[in-house]
């Protein structure tokens, strides 16, 4: 009996060193608090996951259960059946989404980082004004400019093309802002030594700044990917063949209560992709963050 | 024309100097300007010009078909004096933003701060757990199933099962439940970019500051938070505030998806759903632009006020 108590006391002594300024009681209270909100956060997503694998009789069971007794792939089978019958081949919707997401993300990262580097590291006429315009533009979002945007797009004959979704996404300032803020921390001495070696500004940007700003542009990729992945095309794309996958799947869900299971399968698929991307890139970000600790 | 040119002609020298300054700047910094150019063109065409066009259109009665007439302040007068539904939308949006804005901001910070003390693996896992809802796209429609009005809805089923109620509550058909549910869903969705930014900010706080702080007599985590952590991550705190304010003022999707449009007694009606109603259903673009302009200035104003307040914290 003495052994566990002794061990616990040892642990407490050890805590005094590793958890300086932390009381055990508050630690426990905060962990409980964190766990409770973790549950609140995960529970709805958990419901989506289990509903996707529930047979119909379990979905409409009273009281509803938080687990599946007889997991089935019926919902997915039904989904593929519906998908197989759509008059635009489903692969086309998938292609549309991938095309829009890829172009928009690539454009955001390339144009954004190219503009971020001079604004982060140099002072020149207009740089201050540009930086503050970018900061102010974070304070409102695309919803307030949707109407003029539509008019401008139609004047440029871009409505009902991929570009109507891709180009405004590239112009979003959030990614530029994040990359700019990150690049400020790149030591100026590195840039100067590259300049002495005869690099052009573009060469410095590509060979010095971009490798060092990796966490920043990975973050930009995640954010841009997430917003474009969910894009429905809205009023900007109306030709069925050009519609993205989110739109096609929302049409399937809108058939109502009989498709509760199928719609959970749809939601699970739509959910899995951005989360997988984030899991993959989060470890990447943490890794790069850890190795990029620099003091100027 | 002549009137406009007259004062300019008085200062040809100044104008010339100005032109020289810019041509010099171009020569000196040509590469930098060229690197900014692609982004700048897109930004000007699809953000800057639309804001100005929206303001100009708000003084007209444009309907996409006829040439717009200048109607001066008519749209604004109609909006504020005669449009009762806009006032409901305004009240709902303000209530919504005042509740979800500060709470979601605190949630972002508190969870980032608590997670930051964990070992790397649980930290990565919990980051994912909290961040996942905000990137889950349309997954919030699951709340429709949770607050479904029949006995198969999760909320009703639990309450029935526990004997709290004896008949299912019509959640989205009852005006006073709509706003609280939308607030819960918005809070669920709100641990987004600000949350990640706070995590990154906390990780970049210089660890030696805490050691120095302990030597200088900091006794507990709360003092550490107030005297070291918060001042060190002020830039992230400002950024997070902007993100949370903007998103809490631009709620429309969750309202129309969950409570329907129009919602019962307009209980879930926001400025943005009002804007969408006039913009994409009724094609009254002048009026819709007036709504957009009001929303634009509310967002900018709220952000500037909060920035001013946050700048004072810890000074």
XYZ file of C-alpha atoms in Angstrom:
611
model
C 0.000 0.000 0.000
C 2.842 2.346 0.747
C 4.250 2.081 -2.731
C 1.534 3.972 -4.701
C 1.404 6.716 -2.063
C 5.149 7.045 -2.172
C 5.041 7.155 -5.931
C 2.373 9.846 -5.836
C 4.505 11.915 -3.456
C 7.447 11.485 -5.770
C 5.243 12.646 -8.594
C 4.214 15.728 -6.609
C 7.858 16.561 -5.923
C 8.627 16.104 -9.563
C 5.699 18.373 -10.468
C 7.203 21.222 -8.462
C 10.020 21.297 -11.000
C 8.175 20.467 -14.224
C 4.944 22.315 -13.477
C 6.242 25.387 -11.743
C 3.522 27.870 -10.828
C 0.786 25.281 -11.399
C -1.409 23.977 -8.571
C -2.693 20.417 -8.877
C -6.310 21.316 -8.043
C -6.609 23.925 -10.773
C -4.865 21.552 -13.181
C -7.559 18.940 -12.577
C -10.402 21.476 -12.811
C -9.090 22.855 -16.086
C -8.621 19.385 -17.538
C -12.251 18.532 -16.725
C -13.347 21.821 -18.310
C -11.289 21.093 -21.415
C -12.714 17.584 -21.632
C -16.297 18.828 -21.341
C -15.894 21.276 -24.195
C -13.992 18.692 -26.185
C -17.100 16.505 -25.945
C -19.344 19.388 -27.017
C -17.077 19.893 -29.987
C -16.779 16.274 -31.053
C -20.261 14.937 -30.304
C -22.092 16.329 -33.381
C -19.270 15.083 -35.599
C -19.468 11.698 -33.890
C -23.203 11.591 -34.657
C -22.441 12.173 -38.340
C -19.905 9.369 -38.361
C -22.157 6.796 -36.671
C -25.266 7.806 -38.654
C -23.377 7.139 -41.854
C -22.937 3.509 -40.768
C -26.371 2.974 -39.227
C -29.012 0.928 -41.007
C -32.294 2.811 -41.439
C -34.056 1.079 -38.533
C -31.322 2.201 -36.152
C -31.431 5.806 -37.337
C -35.087 5.979 -36.329
C -34.726 4.270 -32.987
C -36.080 5.716 -29.774
C -34.129 6.734 -27.761
C -31.282 7.349 -30.243
C -28.027 5.560 -29.506
C -24.473 6.845 -29.581
C -23.128 3.676 -31.101
C -23.973 1.387 -34.004
C -25.175 -2.141 -33.251
C -25.090 -3.465 -36.801
C -22.751 -1.268 -38.836
C -23.585 -1.332 -42.534
C -22.303 0.237 -45.724
C -25.843 0.478 -47.129
C -25.843 4.267 -46.952
C -22.692 4.444 -49.037
C -24.080 1.870 -51.466
C -27.252 3.959 -51.849
C -25.159 7.060 -52.327
C -23.143 5.478 -55.123
C -26.338 4.319 -56.743
C -27.802 7.825 -56.728
C -24.496 9.232 -57.897
C -24.322 6.703 -60.730
C -27.710 7.816 -62.015
C -27.005 11.559 -62.185
C -27.141 12.897 -65.741
C -23.875 14.780 -65.403
C -21.270 12.083 -64.687
C -20.300 12.408 -61.058
C -16.624 12.388 -61.939
C -17.260 15.742 -63.577
C -18.360 17.324 -60.283
C -15.304 15.886 -58.603
C -13.066 17.256 -61.331
C -14.704 20.691 -61.011
C -14.061 20.840 -57.291
C -10.479 19.689 -57.637
C -9.813 22.117 -60.465
C -11.285 25.099 -58.610
C -9.564 24.173 -55.348
C -6.202 23.598 -56.981
C -6.156 26.788 -59.064
C -7.489 28.939 -56.230
C -5.054 27.571 -53.661
C -2.059 27.775 -55.974
C -2.970 31.332 -56.959
C -3.494 32.412 -53.365
C -0.169 31.030 -52.214
C 1.926 32.184 -55.181
C 0.479 35.689 -55.660
C -0.036 36.167 -51.936
C 3.492 35.222 -50.908
C 4.974 37.228 -53.770
C 3.166 40.326 -52.537
C 3.763 39.487 -48.869
C 7.559 39.427 -49.069
C 8.198 43.049 -50.194
C 5.490 44.343 -47.861
C 6.955 42.431 -44.911
C 10.630 43.271 -45.344
C 10.921 46.668 -47.082
C 9.721 50.219 -46.727
C 9.034 51.953 -50.027
C 6.534 54.561 -51.210
C 3.078 53.048 -50.908
C 4.067 50.074 -48.761
C 2.568 51.480 -45.577
C -0.699 52.335 -47.299
C -0.910 48.885 -48.874
C -0.298 47.161 -45.556
C -3.015 49.113 -43.798
C -5.489 48.555 -46.650
C -4.854 44.831 -46.260
C -5.462 45.018 -42.514
C -8.687 46.976 -43.013
C -9.899 44.529 -45.636
C -9.837 41.783 -42.985
C -12.526 43.690 -41.151
C -15.252 42.833 -43.636
C -15.841 39.825 -45.841
C -16.941 38.963 -49.346
C -20.617 38.929 -48.439
C -20.841 42.717 -48.510
C -19.295 42.967 -51.975
C -21.118 40.055 -53.607
C -23.478 42.201 -55.709
C -20.896 44.501 -57.350
C -18.658 41.457 -57.725
C -21.327 39.731 -59.739
C -21.762 42.778 -61.968
C -18.015 43.096 -62.555
C -17.737 39.375 -63.290
C -20.532 39.544 -65.819
C -18.947 42.595 -67.493
C -15.708 40.595 -67.824
C -17.710 37.606 -69.148
C -16.447 35.476 -66.293
C -19.823 34.507 -64.852
C -20.485 30.811 -65.309
C -16.803 29.922 -65.585
C -14.467 28.477 -62.968
C -12.760 31.853 -62.768
C -15.788 33.459 -61.127
C -15.011 31.360 -58.037
C -11.231 31.119 -58.380
C -10.265 34.778 -58.884
C -12.040 36.339 -55.878
C -10.570 33.558 -53.728
C -7.083 34.557 -54.866
C -7.832 38.146 -53.902
C -8.695 37.223 -50.304
C -6.365 39.080 -47.995
C -6.333 36.712 -45.024
C -3.616 34.434 -46.419
C -1.543 37.376 -47.605
C -1.840 38.959 -44.172
C -0.735 35.776 -42.382
C 2.215 35.209 -44.698
C 3.292 38.844 -44.430
C 3.215 38.717 -40.627
C 5.265 35.546 -40.618
C 7.853 36.872 -43.069
C 8.534 39.925 -40.893
C 10.465 37.573 -38.594
C 12.903 36.430 -41.278
C 16.294 37.920 -40.351
C 17.163 40.842 -42.602
C 20.823 39.782 -42.467
C 19.984 36.650 -44.468
C 18.353 38.727 -47.193
C 21.287 41.116 -47.300
C 23.866 38.376 -47.637
C 21.847 36.871 -50.493
C 21.800 40.297 -52.133
C 25.575 40.597 -51.814
C 25.842 37.212 -53.517
C 24.063 38.782 -56.476
C 20.521 37.473 -56.064
C 17.634 39.452 -57.530
C 14.647 40.243 -55.311
C 12.727 37.461 -56.968
C 15.660 35.090 -56.430
C 15.762 36.007 -52.730
C 12.021 35.488 -52.468
C 12.218 32.061 -54.053
C 15.454 30.736 -52.522
C 15.555 32.357 -49.093
C 12.145 33.627 -48.054
C 9.906 30.801 -49.225
C 11.834 27.966 -47.519
C 11.909 29.945 -44.261
C 8.231 30.879 -44.472
C 7.106 27.290 -44.931
C 4.733 27.234 -41.912
C 3.084 30.376 -43.220
C 2.393 29.149 -46.703
C 1.306 25.750 -45.474
C -1.223 27.594 -43.335
C -2.267 29.578 -46.400
C -2.768 26.323 -48.302
C -4.966 24.875 -45.542
C -7.141 27.973 -45.261
C -7.539 28.412 -48.977
C -8.255 24.734 -49.497
C -10.922 24.712 -46.802
C -12.843 27.639 -48.196
C -12.701 26.417 -51.801
C -13.500 22.803 -50.999
C -16.874 23.872 -49.627
C -17.600 26.290 -52.486
C -20.964 25.678 -54.125
C -20.508 28.137 -56.962
C -23.627 29.932 -55.722
C -24.953 32.448 -58.200
C -21.685 32.596 -60.098
C -21.829 29.181 -61.759
C -25.149 27.939 -63.077
C -24.221 25.417 -65.772
C -24.727 21.965 -64.266
C -21.541 20.629 -65.851
C -19.410 23.252 -64.105
C -20.930 22.870 -60.636
C -18.660 21.631 -57.844
C -19.209 18.512 -55.758
C -20.653 20.350 -52.727
C -23.537 21.515 -54.871
C -24.219 18.042 -56.286
C -24.165 16.459 -52.848
C -26.418 19.110 -51.337
C -28.938 18.276 -54.070
C -28.870 14.653 -52.935
C -29.384 15.624 -49.294
C -32.262 17.967 -50.112
C -34.475 15.015 -51.028
C -35.486 14.951 -47.368
C -35.933 12.602 -44.455
C -35.763 9.323 -46.414
C -32.170 10.173 -47.214
C -31.059 10.808 -43.615
C -28.599 7.929 -43.815
C -27.320 8.879 -47.249
C -26.937 12.482 -46.199
C -24.811 11.422 -43.252
C -22.647 9.433 -45.641
C -22.342 12.550 -47.817
C -21.474 14.717 -44.820
C -18.895 12.208 -43.660
C -17.159 12.258 -47.041
C -17.226 16.058 -47.265
C -15.956 16.287 -43.698
C -13.197 13.720 -44.031
C -11.242 15.510 -46.742
C -10.546 18.895 -45.085
C -9.933 17.169 -41.759
C -7.461 14.758 -43.347
C -5.716 17.678 -45.020
C -5.514 19.461 -41.692
C -4.205 16.415 -39.816
C -1.516 15.987 -42.419
C -0.488 19.626 -42.493
C -0.861 20.239 -38.759
C 1.969 17.840 -37.991
C 3.898 19.535 -40.756
C 3.282 22.971 -39.282
C 4.248 21.871 -35.779
C 7.390 20.225 -37.116
C 8.420 23.296 -39.090
C 7.499 25.579 -36.212
C 9.737 23.605 -33.882
C 12.698 23.658 -36.247
C 12.279 27.251 -37.306
C 12.814 28.830 -33.895
C 15.043 31.799 -34.660
C 16.230 34.779 -32.745
C 17.307 37.792 -34.714
C -13.290 70.958 -65.881
C -11.616 74.383 -65.745
C -12.649 74.742 -62.130
C -11.032 71.457 -61.230
C -7.818 72.285 -63.022
C -7.390 75.767 -61.640
C -6.099 74.856 -58.166
C -3.877 72.153 -59.588
C -2.274 74.658 -61.971
C -1.283 76.758 -58.962
C 1.045 74.085 -57.769
C 2.792 72.681 -60.834
C 6.026 72.402 -58.883
C 4.506 70.304 -56.175
C 2.881 68.077 -58.746
C 6.187 67.682 -60.553
C 7.946 66.789 -57.321
C 5.283 64.243 -56.570
C 5.677 62.697 -60.018
C 9.448 62.593 -59.574
C 9.076 60.913 -56.230
C 6.979 58.156 -57.744
C 9.185 57.657 -60.798
C 12.193 57.460 -58.511
C 10.367 54.985 -56.331
C 9.526 52.933 -59.396
C 13.162 52.903 -60.526
C 14.447 51.997 -57.087
C 11.848 49.415 -56.181
C 10.691 48.176 -59.575
C 11.023 44.509 -58.686
C 9.037 44.908 -55.482
C 6.176 46.673 -57.236
C 6.137 44.008 -59.940
C 5.932 41.279 -57.331
C 2.954 42.947 -55.678
C 1.235 43.739 -58.987
C -0.621 40.450 -59.710
C -2.217 40.400 -56.294
C -2.920 44.122 -56.385
C -4.820 43.885 -59.676
C -7.086 41.140 -58.351
C -7.564 42.924 -55.048
C -8.481 46.210 -56.707
C -10.882 44.615 -59.199
C -12.657 42.271 -56.818
C -12.455 43.922 -53.406
C -11.637 47.636 -53.591
C -13.801 48.576 -56.573
C -16.772 46.463 -55.381
C -16.782 48.302 -52.040
C -16.931 51.661 -53.842
C -19.492 50.427 -56.383
C -21.636 49.117 -53.557
C -21.611 52.507 -51.843
C -22.461 54.298 -55.091
C -25.228 51.807 -55.968
C -26.813 52.290 -52.563
C -27.907 55.772 -53.738
C -29.722 54.347 -56.782
C -32.688 52.080 -57.484
C -30.776 49.640 -59.680
C -32.649 46.423 -60.538
C -30.204 44.754 -63.009
C -32.500 45.499 -65.996
C -33.154 49.229 -66.235
C -30.545 51.956 -66.025
C -30.240 52.981 -62.380
C -31.800 56.259 -61.199
C -30.190 58.401 -58.567
C -32.517 58.367 -55.564
C -30.264 60.079 -53.014
C -30.902 58.776 -49.493
C -34.247 57.096 -50.253
C -32.883 53.589 -49.742
C -31.409 54.476 -46.359
C -34.568 56.277 -45.259
C -36.703 53.310 -46.289
C -34.304 50.969 -44.546
C -34.153 52.743 -41.213
C -37.579 54.359 -41.006
C -39.984 52.091 -42.878
C -38.451 48.618 -43.059
C -39.581 46.989 -39.811
C -38.027 43.675 -40.808
C -34.642 45.327 -41.214
C -34.912 46.594 -37.662
C -35.612 43.036 -36.492
C -32.600 41.857 -38.508
C -30.480 44.618 -36.978
C -31.575 43.729 -33.440
C -30.947 40.003 -34.048
C -27.540 40.593 -35.591
C -26.434 42.861 -32.751
C -27.679 40.452 -30.083
C -26.026 37.580 -31.895
C -22.716 39.403 -32.312
C -22.669 40.702 -28.742
C -23.111 37.173 -27.388
C -21.094 35.045 -29.809
C -18.342 37.602 -30.486
C -16.925 37.910 -26.957
C -17.716 34.319 -25.898
C -16.149 32.773 -28.990
C -13.130 35.033 -28.593
C -12.665 33.920 -24.996
C -13.183 30.278 -25.992
C -10.513 30.547 -28.673
C -8.054 31.977 -26.212
C -8.836 29.805 -23.202
C -8.695 26.551 -25.156
C -5.533 27.526 -26.992
C -3.981 28.424 -23.650
C -5.023 25.184 -21.934
C -3.959 23.051 -24.893
C -0.601 24.767 -25.031
C 0.488 23.181 -21.735
C -0.143 19.640 -22.930
C 2.480 17.290 -24.383
C 2.709 17.434 -28.216
C 0.508 14.442 -29.048
C -2.565 15.276 -26.943
C -2.073 18.888 -27.985
C -2.269 17.997 -31.661
C -5.289 15.797 -31.014
C -7.228 18.415 -29.056
C -6.337 21.100 -31.591
C -7.994 18.902 -34.178
C -11.030 18.217 -31.979
C -11.688 21.906 -31.371
C -10.813 23.068 -34.861
C -12.669 20.338 -36.778
C -16.197 21.842 -36.595
C -15.071 25.085 -38.217
C -13.682 23.267 -41.256
C -16.453 20.729 -41.536
C -18.330 22.701 -44.173
C -22.014 21.902 -44.139
C -21.707 19.399 -41.290
C -23.567 21.810 -39.005
C -26.790 20.506 -40.560
C -26.409 17.683 -38.019
C -27.777 20.217 -35.519
C -31.003 20.063 -37.469
C -31.183 16.408 -36.499
C -30.203 17.135 -32.909
C -32.920 19.791 -32.576
C -35.397 18.028 -34.801
C -38.989 18.666 -33.768
C -40.072 15.027 -33.539
C -39.179 12.513 -30.853
C -36.296 11.184 -32.958
C -34.421 14.452 -32.603
C -31.620 13.876 -30.104
C -32.491 16.803 -27.843
C -36.169 15.837 -27.676
C -35.344 12.167 -27.192
C -33.064 12.852 -24.217
C -35.494 15.228 -22.596
C -38.389 12.809 -23.126
C -36.359 9.906 -21.869
C -35.315 11.731 -18.739
C -38.899 12.800 -18.173
C -38.184 16.534 -18.365
C -40.839 17.021 -21.045
C -43.780 14.839 -22.054
C -44.192 15.947 -25.666
C -41.493 16.916 -28.201
C -40.492 20.586 -28.311
C -40.862 22.271 -31.733
C -37.383 23.824 -31.601
C -37.148 25.651 -34.895
C -40.847 26.446 -35.015
C -40.785 28.351 -31.731
C -39.469 31.899 -32.019
C -37.777 32.072 -28.617
C -35.709 28.910 -29.144
C -34.308 29.887 -32.535
C -31.776 32.489 -31.426
C -30.309 30.449 -28.521
C -29.876 27.411 -30.785
C -28.233 29.482 -33.513
C -25.891 30.930 -30.892
C -24.923 27.435 -29.696
C -24.262 26.297 -33.261
C -22.234 29.419 -34.047
C -20.136 28.880 -30.912
C -19.583 25.290 -31.978
C -18.317 26.550 -35.334
C -16.262 29.420 -34.007
C -12.910 27.895 -33.018
C -11.366 28.706 -36.361
C -8.473 30.788 -37.582
C -8.229 32.834 -34.378
C -7.870 29.638 -32.384
C -4.975 28.461 -34.569
C -3.443 31.906 -34.437
C -3.564 31.874 -30.623
C -1.964 28.417 -30.520
C 0.837 29.623 -32.763
C 1.175 32.793 -30.706
C 1.416 30.864 -27.445
C 4.034 28.555 -28.863
C 6.163 31.461 -29.967
C 6.235 33.157 -26.543
C 9.846 33.074 -25.406
C 10.109 30.323 -22.749
C 12.910 32.097 -20.911
C 10.432 34.861 -20.086
C 8.583 32.437 -17.827
C 11.791 31.478 -16.038
C 12.675 35.121 -15.584
C 9.130 35.782 -14.399
C 9.324 33.034 -11.783
C 12.536 34.532 -10.421
C 10.889 37.949 -10.345
C 8.154 36.571 -8.096
C 5.321 35.369 -10.308
C 3.428 32.907 -8.130
C 0.727 31.263 -10.202
C -0.562 30.659 -13.696
C -2.937 33.614 -13.601
C -0.149 36.109 -12.915
C 1.942 34.445 -15.577
C -0.930 34.804 -18.009
C -1.558 38.456 -17.245
C 2.011 39.730 -16.982
C 3.856 37.603 -19.542
C 1.651 35.645 -21.913
C -0.992 38.217 -22.812
C 1.379 41.121 -23.510
C 3.647 38.822 -25.537
C 0.843 37.711 -27.845
C -0.944 40.999 -28.289
C -0.619 40.931 -32.106
C -2.437 37.582 -32.252
C -5.072 38.843 -29.830
C -5.805 41.805 -32.100
C -5.962 39.575 -35.163
C -8.246 37.078 -33.425
C -10.605 39.877 -32.436
C -10.943 40.994 -36.054
C -11.714 37.462 -37.199
C -14.312 36.807 -34.484
C -16.073 40.153 -34.913
C -16.313 39.820 -38.670
C -17.620 36.267 -38.544
C -20.109 36.945 -35.746
C -21.572 39.832 -37.755
C -21.878 37.851 -40.980
C -24.139 35.020 -39.917
C -26.680 33.962 -42.505
C -25.956 30.466 -43.727
C -26.608 28.656 -40.457
C -29.798 30.650 -39.956
C -31.286 29.835 -43.363
C -30.159 26.199 -43.234
C -31.386 25.487 -39.719
C -34.280 27.843 -39.055
C -35.364 28.198 -42.678
C -36.079 31.372 -44.584
C -37.995 33.300 -43.508
C -37.734 31.947 -39.981
C -40.692 31.937 -37.589
C -41.453 35.547 -36.578
C -38.154 36.462 -38.267
C -36.467 35.192 -35.096
C -33.396 34.055 -37.035
C -33.369 36.957 -39.475
C -30.013 38.756 -39.716
C -28.737 41.698 -41.731
C -27.114 39.278 -44.126
C -30.237 37.169 -44.720
C -32.077 40.438 -45.339
C -29.373 41.404 -47.826
C -29.603 38.041 -49.604
C -33.371 38.386 -49.754
C -33.199 41.707 -51.620
C -30.025 40.917 -53.571
C -30.628 37.440 -54.926
C -34.404 36.984 -54.643
C -35.970 40.373 -55.314
C -33.160 41.865 -57.446
C -33.537 45.258 -55.763
C -29.820 45.872 -56.056
C -29.879 49.507 -54.958
C -31.666 48.617 -51.756
C -29.491 45.533 -51.219
C -26.400 47.704 -51.677
C -27.675 50.069 -49.000
C -27.980 47.073 -46.646
C -24.482 45.908 -47.644
C -23.087 49.387 -47.040
C -24.664 49.567 -43.589
C -23.225 46.149 -42.743
C -19.829 47.182 -44.109
C -19.664 50.243 -41.870
C -20.942 48.330 -38.838
C -18.137 45.788 -39.323
C -15.426 48.407 -39.785
C -16.709 50.478 -36.864
C -16.977 47.508 -34.483
C -13.485 46.379 -35.414
C -11.891 49.790 -34.969
C -13.520 50.286 -31.561
C -12.411 46.864 -30.346
C -8.872 47.419 -31.668
C -8.692 50.668 -29.702
C -9.815 48.861 -26.537
C -7.446 45.914 -26.992
C -4.505 48.216 -27.613
C -4.979 49.601 -24.098
C -5.007 46.182 -22.409
C -1.837 45.590 -20.424
C -0.631 49.185 -20.684
